[in-house]
């Protein structure tokens, strides 16, 4: 695949800068959930309060596009951000992430991402780039392609292989060993 067709993702530095400019507990929790679980925006907006079990450290993920969902362990950092958000949340509705008029809409989430990305000095990225970012970061951390496929809810591992063109720790290690 051509380099200009590879998924656009945020580097670790960009990710830190992005989260550093978000003052809202809701938005910090929202984007952490999107990033940590590799969610599409619509998957994040359909999460309900019942999908999050802070006591047992679990979260239920429903995937779109025929993806494989299911119950996943709740990342410690994500749980911390969700607790902070839920302490100040004043909506009684069933959806996890709400705005003034019910659940957040896809366009609202995209606009929030754009606002925070601008504030962090990040250009040319979209909220979907958080999904790409977790895939690349997991591979960079040495997780196997099968793990990343499962994490993203891919039924077909071929859909995950594109990230191996961006990050392949073993290939990088070979080049370092040759130096």
PDB file of C-alpha atoms in Angstrom:
ATOM      1  CA  UNK A   1       0.000   0.000   0.000  1.00  0.00           C
ATOM      2  CA  UNK A   2       1.192   3.502  -0.791  1.00  0.00           C
ATOM      3  CA  UNK A   3       2.348   5.582   2.169  1.00  0.00           C
ATOM      4  CA  UNK A   4      -0.250   8.276   1.445  1.00  0.00           C
ATOM      5  CA  UNK A   5      -2.989   5.637   1.857  1.00  0.00           C
ATOM      6  CA  UNK A   6      -1.890   4.424   5.269  1.00  0.00           C
ATOM      7  CA  UNK A   7      -4.181   5.265   8.200  1.00  0.00           C
ATOM      8  CA  UNK A   8      -3.497   8.580   9.906  1.00  0.00           C
ATOM      9  CA  UNK A   9      -2.856   8.174  13.599  1.00  0.00           C
ATOM     10  CA  UNK A  10      -1.597  10.234  16.509  1.00  0.00           C
ATOM     11  CA  UNK A  11       1.905   9.687  17.828  1.00  0.00           C
ATOM     12  CA  UNK A  12       2.332   9.155  21.567  1.00  0.00           C
ATOM     13  CA  UNK A  13       3.462  12.787  21.879  1.00  0.00           C
ATOM     14  CA  UNK A  14       0.417  14.058  19.965  1.00  0.00           C
ATOM     15  CA  UNK A  15      -1.844  11.895  22.100  1.00  0.00           C
ATOM     16  CA  UNK A  16      -0.404  13.353  25.308  1.00  0.00           C
ATOM     17  CA  UNK A  17      -0.762  16.890  23.955  1.00  0.00           C
ATOM     18  CA  UNK A  18      -4.339  16.163  22.869  1.00  0.00           C
ATOM     19  CA  UNK A  19      -5.438  14.921  26.305  1.00  0.00           C
ATOM     20  CA  UNK A  20      -3.547  17.717  28.059  1.00  0.00           C
ATOM     21  CA  UNK A  21      -5.805  20.391  26.506  1.00  0.00           C
ATOM     22  CA  UNK A  22      -9.132  18.741  27.412  1.00  0.00           C
ATOM     23  CA  UNK A  23     -10.595  20.383  30.537  1.00  0.00           C
ATOM     24  CA  UNK A  24     -13.963  18.583  30.550  1.00  0.00           C
ATOM     25  CA  UNK A  25     -14.202  15.318  32.543  1.00  0.00           C
ATOM     26  CA  UNK A  26     -16.830  14.069  30.059  1.00  0.00           C
ATOM     27  CA  UNK A  27     -14.649  14.754  27.039  1.00  0.00           C
ATOM     28  CA  UNK A  28     -11.537  13.268  28.649  1.00  0.00           C
ATOM     29  CA  UNK A  29     -13.490  10.084  29.437  1.00  0.00           C
ATOM     30  CA  UNK A  30     -15.118  10.032  25.991  1.00  0.00           C
ATOM     31  CA  UNK A  31     -11.873  10.268  24.053  1.00  0.00           C
ATOM     32  CA  UNK A  32     -10.103   7.849  26.414  1.00  0.00           C
ATOM     33  CA  UNK A  33     -12.811   5.248  25.768  1.00  0.00           C
ATOM     34  CA  UNK A  34     -12.608   5.837  22.010  1.00  0.00           C
ATOM     35  CA  UNK A  35      -8.810   5.523  22.057  1.00  0.00           C
ATOM     36  CA  UNK A  36      -8.404   2.671  24.549  1.00  0.00           C
ATOM     37  CA  UNK A  37     -11.020   0.463  22.899  1.00  0.00           C
ATOM     38  CA  UNK A  38     -10.443   1.525  19.300  1.00  0.00           C
ATOM     39  CA  UNK A  39     -14.060   2.615  18.934  1.00  0.00           C
ATOM     40  CA  UNK A  40     -15.720   4.271  15.999  1.00  0.00           C
ATOM     41  CA  UNK A  41     -17.566   7.454  16.987  1.00  0.00           C
ATOM     42  CA  UNK A  42     -20.972   5.795  16.597  1.00  0.00           C
ATOM     43  CA  UNK A  43     -19.861   2.926  18.835  1.00  0.00           C
ATOM     44  CA  UNK A  44     -18.905   5.394  21.564  1.00  0.00           C
ATOM     45  CA  UNK A  45     -22.134   7.388  21.327  1.00  0.00           C
ATOM     46  CA  UNK A  46     -24.277   4.277  21.750  1.00  0.00           C
ATOM     47  CA  UNK A  47     -22.619   3.223  25.024  1.00  0.00           C
ATOM     48  CA  UNK A  48     -25.004   3.200  27.968  1.00  0.00           C
ATOM     49  CA  UNK A  49     -24.421   3.461  31.692  1.00  0.00           C
ATOM     50  CA  UNK A  50     -25.260  -0.249  31.940  1.00  0.00           C
ATOM     51  CA  UNK A  51     -22.340  -1.036  29.606  1.00  0.00           C
ATOM     52  CA  UNK A  52     -19.837   0.137  32.226  1.00  0.00           C
ATOM     53  CA  UNK A  53     -19.231  -1.950  35.342  1.00  0.00           C
ATOM     54  CA  UNK A  54     -16.733   0.010  37.427  1.00  0.00           C
ATOM     55  CA  UNK A  55     -17.012  -2.405  40.345  1.00  0.00           C
ATOM     56  CA  UNK A  56     -15.898  -5.417  38.285  1.00  0.00           C
ATOM     57  CA  UNK A  57     -13.710  -3.392  35.900  1.00  0.00           C
ATOM     58  CA  UNK A  58     -15.591  -4.407  32.733  1.00  0.00           C
ATOM     59  CA  UNK A  59     -17.061  -2.610  29.724  1.00  0.00           C
ATOM     60  CA  UNK A  60     -19.426  -3.976  27.089  1.00  0.00           C
ATOM     61  CA  UNK A  61     -18.515  -2.980  23.556  1.00  0.00           C
ATOM     62  CA  UNK A  62     -21.006  -3.226  20.713  1.00  0.00           C
ATOM     63  CA  UNK A  63     -19.278  -3.044  17.340  1.00  0.00           C
ATOM     64  CA  UNK A  64     -20.703  -1.752  14.103  1.00  0.00           C
ATOM     65  CA  UNK A  65     -19.810  -2.920  10.586  1.00  0.00           C
ATOM     66  CA  UNK A  66     -20.238  -6.567  11.656  1.00  0.00           C
ATOM     67  CA  UNK A  67     -17.376  -6.237  14.105  1.00  0.00           C
ATOM     68  CA  UNK A  68     -16.893  -8.525  17.057  1.00  0.00           C
ATOM     69  CA  UNK A  69     -17.961  -6.874  20.281  1.00  0.00           C
ATOM     70  CA  UNK A  70     -18.215  -8.259  23.747  1.00  0.00           C
ATOM     71  CA  UNK A  71     -17.178  -7.609  27.278  1.00  0.00           C
ATOM     72  CA  UNK A  72     -13.670  -6.262  27.791  1.00  0.00           C
ATOM     73  CA  UNK A  73     -11.551  -5.462  30.830  1.00  0.00           C
ATOM     74  CA  UNK A  74     -11.789  -1.811  31.822  1.00  0.00           C
ATOM     75  CA  UNK A  75      -8.399  -0.122  31.596  1.00  0.00           C
ATOM     76  CA  UNK A  76      -7.402   1.343  34.958  1.00  0.00           C
ATOM     77  CA  UNK A  77      -6.817   4.818  33.499  1.00  0.00           C
ATOM     78  CA  UNK A  78     -10.147   4.714  31.659  1.00  0.00           C
ATOM     79  CA  UNK A  79     -11.958   3.686  34.848  1.00  0.00           C
ATOM     80  CA  UNK A  80     -10.380   6.629  36.683  1.00  0.00           C
ATOM     81  CA  UNK A  81     -11.552   9.069  33.982  1.00  0.00           C
ATOM     82  CA  UNK A  82     -15.047   7.531  33.904  1.00  0.00           C
ATOM     83  CA  UNK A  83     -15.362   7.844  37.692  1.00  0.00           C
ATOM     84  CA  UNK A  84     -14.364  11.531  37.522  1.00  0.00           C
ATOM     85  CA  UNK A  85     -16.915  12.129  34.767  1.00  0.00           C
ATOM     86  CA  UNK A  86     -19.732  10.231  36.469  1.00  0.00           C
ATOM     87  CA  UNK A  87     -19.218  12.251  39.686  1.00  0.00           C
ATOM     88  CA  UNK A  88     -20.117  15.466  37.825  1.00  0.00           C
ATOM     89  CA  UNK A  89     -22.584  14.009  35.286  1.00  0.00           C
ATOM     90  CA  UNK A  90     -26.038  15.469  35.869  1.00  0.00           C
ATOM     91  CA  UNK A  91     -28.082  13.678  33.218  1.00  0.00           C
ATOM     92  CA  UNK A  92     -30.493  10.917  34.186  1.00  0.00           C
ATOM     93  CA  UNK A  93     -30.667   9.338  30.720  1.00  0.00           C
ATOM     94  CA  UNK A  94     -29.394   5.859  29.898  1.00  0.00           C
ATOM     95  CA  UNK A  95     -26.565   6.919  27.563  1.00  0.00           C
ATOM     96  CA  UNK A  96     -23.055   7.221  28.939  1.00  0.00           C
ATOM     97  CA  UNK A  97     -21.983  10.328  27.029  1.00  0.00           C
ATOM     98  CA  UNK A  98     -24.637  13.003  26.913  1.00  0.00           C
ATOM     99  CA  UNK A  99     -24.972  16.608  25.882  1.00  0.00           C
ATOM    100  CA  UNK A 100     -27.687  19.175  26.505  1.00  0.00           C
ATOM    101  CA  UNK A 101     -30.228  17.284  24.410  1.00  0.00           C
ATOM    102  CA  UNK A 102     -29.607  13.604  25.074  1.00  0.00           C
ATOM    103  CA  UNK A 103     -26.794  11.384  23.834  1.00  0.00           C
ATOM    104  CA  UNK A 104     -23.883  13.044  22.069  1.00  0.00           C
ATOM    105  CA  UNK A 105     -24.213  12.933  18.297  1.00  0.00           C
ATOM    106  CA  UNK A 106     -21.469  11.893  15.895  1.00  0.00           C
ATOM    107  CA  UNK A 107     -21.027  15.454  14.589  1.00  0.00           C
ATOM    108  CA  UNK A 108     -20.687  16.811  18.151  1.00  0.00           C
ATOM    109  CA  UNK A 109     -17.911  14.335  18.932  1.00  0.00           C
ATOM    110  CA  UNK A 110     -16.141  15.157  15.663  1.00  0.00           C
ATOM    111  CA  UNK A 111     -16.363  18.888  16.416  1.00  0.00           C
ATOM    112  CA  UNK A 112     -15.020  18.376  19.942  1.00  0.00           C
ATOM    113  CA  UNK A 113     -12.094  16.387  18.594  1.00  0.00           C
ATOM    114  CA  UNK A 114     -11.327  19.087  16.013  1.00  0.00           C
ATOM    115  CA  UNK A 115     -11.419  21.785  18.711  1.00  0.00           C
ATOM    116  CA  UNK A 116      -9.043  19.939  21.019  1.00  0.00           C
ATOM    117  CA  UNK A 117      -6.739  18.874  18.183  1.00  0.00           C
ATOM    118  CA  UNK A 118      -6.414  22.527  17.108  1.00  0.00           C
ATOM    119  CA  UNK A 119      -5.678  23.554  20.699  1.00  0.00           C
ATOM    120  CA  UNK A 120      -2.980  20.853  20.870  1.00  0.00           C
ATOM    121  CA  UNK A 121      -1.447  21.926  17.555  1.00  0.00           C
ATOM    122  CA  UNK A 122      -2.387  18.685  15.802  1.00  0.00           C
ATOM    123  CA  UNK A 123      -3.273  18.967  12.117  1.00  0.00           C
ATOM    124  CA  UNK A 124      -4.630  16.537   9.566  1.00  0.00           C
ATOM    125  CA  UNK A 125      -6.196  14.098  12.016  1.00  0.00           C
ATOM    126  CA  UNK A 126      -9.766  13.060  12.730  1.00  0.00           C
ATOM    127  CA  UNK A 127     -11.394  11.386  15.696  1.00  0.00           C
ATOM    128  CA  UNK A 128     -11.201   8.092  13.771  1.00  0.00           C
ATOM    129  CA  UNK A 129      -7.435   8.513  14.023  1.00  0.00           C
ATOM    130  CA  UNK A 130      -7.735   7.514  17.697  1.00  0.00           C
ATOM    131  CA  UNK A 131      -8.870   4.060  16.531  1.00  0.00           C
ATOM    132  CA  UNK A 132      -5.859   3.857  14.230  1.00  0.00           C
ATOM    133  CA  UNK A 133      -3.631   5.140  17.037  1.00  0.00           C
ATOM    134  CA  UNK A 134      -4.437   2.366  19.495  1.00  0.00           C
ATOM    135  CA  UNK A 135      -3.753  -0.231  16.802  1.00  0.00           C
ATOM    136  CA  UNK A 136      -0.343   1.246  16.020  1.00  0.00           C
ATOM    137  CA  UNK A 137       0.508   1.784  19.692  1.00  0.00           C
ATOM    138  CA  UNK A 138      -0.416  -1.792  20.605  1.00  0.00           C
ATOM    139  CA  UNK A 139       1.801  -3.118  17.812  1.00  0.00           C
ATOM    140  CA  UNK A 140       4.596  -0.759  18.905  1.00  0.00           C
ATOM    141  CA  UNK A 141       4.241  -2.227  22.407  1.00  0.00           C
ATOM    142  CA  UNK A 142       4.834  -5.702  21.002  1.00  0.00           C
ATOM    143  CA  UNK A 143       1.259  -7.013  20.940  1.00  0.00           C
ATOM    144  CA  UNK A 144       0.595  -9.458  18.132  1.00  0.00           C
ATOM    145  CA  UNK A 145      -1.558  -8.755  15.110  1.00  0.00           C
ATOM    146  CA  UNK A 146      -4.153 -11.261  16.389  1.00  0.00           C
ATOM    147  CA  UNK A 147      -4.479  -9.329  19.648  1.00  0.00           C
ATOM    148  CA  UNK A 148      -4.931  -6.045  17.761  1.00  0.00           C
ATOM    149  CA  UNK A 149      -7.521  -7.629  15.453  1.00  0.00           C
ATOM    150  CA  UNK A 150      -9.489  -8.843  18.460  1.00  0.00           C
ATOM    151  CA  UNK A 151      -9.112  -5.495  20.209  1.00  0.00           C
ATOM    152  CA  UNK A 152     -10.532  -3.618  17.201  1.00  0.00           C
ATOM    153  CA  UNK A 153     -13.304  -6.169  16.694  1.00  0.00           C
ATOM    154  CA  UNK A 154     -12.047  -7.245  13.269  1.00  0.00           C
ATOM    155  CA  UNK A 155     -13.508 -10.552  12.118  1.00  0.00           C
ATOM    156  CA  UNK A 156     -10.954 -10.776   9.317  1.00  0.00           C
ATOM    157  CA  UNK A 157      -7.317 -10.307  10.312  1.00  0.00           C
ATOM    158  CA  UNK A 158      -6.604  -8.956   6.822  1.00  0.00           C
ATOM    159  CA  UNK A 159      -8.335  -5.750   7.931  1.00  0.00           C
ATOM    160  CA  UNK A 160      -5.736  -5.399  10.680  1.00  0.00           C
ATOM    161  CA  UNK A 161      -2.638  -6.060   8.575  1.00  0.00           C
ATOM    162  CA  UNK A 162      -2.494  -2.468   7.320  1.00  0.00           C
ATOM    163  CA  UNK A 163      -1.233  -1.422  10.755  1.00  0.00           C
ATOM    164  CA  UNK A 164       1.736  -3.781  10.407  1.00  0.00           C
ATOM    165  CA  UNK A 165       2.894  -1.566   7.526  1.00  0.00           C
ATOM    166  CA  UNK A 166       3.108   1.312   9.990  1.00  0.00           C
ATOM    167  CA  UNK A 167       4.473  -0.512  13.008  1.00  0.00           C
ATOM    168  CA  UNK A 168       6.352  -3.739  13.116  1.00  0.00           C
ATOM    169  CA  UNK A 169       8.585  -3.980  16.219  1.00  0.00           C
ATOM    170  CA  UNK A 170      10.354  -7.137  15.019  1.00  0.00           C
ATOM    171  CA  UNK A 171      11.240  -5.535  11.674  1.00  0.00           C
ATOM    172  CA  UNK A 172      12.476  -2.433  13.487  1.00  0.00           C
ATOM    173  CA  UNK A 173      14.563  -4.574  15.847  1.00  0.00           C
ATOM    174  CA  UNK A 174      16.221  -6.291  12.876  1.00  0.00           C
ATOM    175  CA  UNK A 175      17.200  -2.901  11.456  1.00  0.00           C
ATOM    176  CA  UNK A 176      18.557  -1.776  14.841  1.00  0.00           C
ATOM    177  CA  UNK A 177      20.545  -5.023  15.122  1.00  0.00           C
ATOM    178  CA  UNK A 178      22.088  -4.410  11.669  1.00  0.00           C
ATOM    179  CA  UNK A 179      23.393  -0.966  12.599  1.00  0.00           C
TER     180      UNK A 179
END
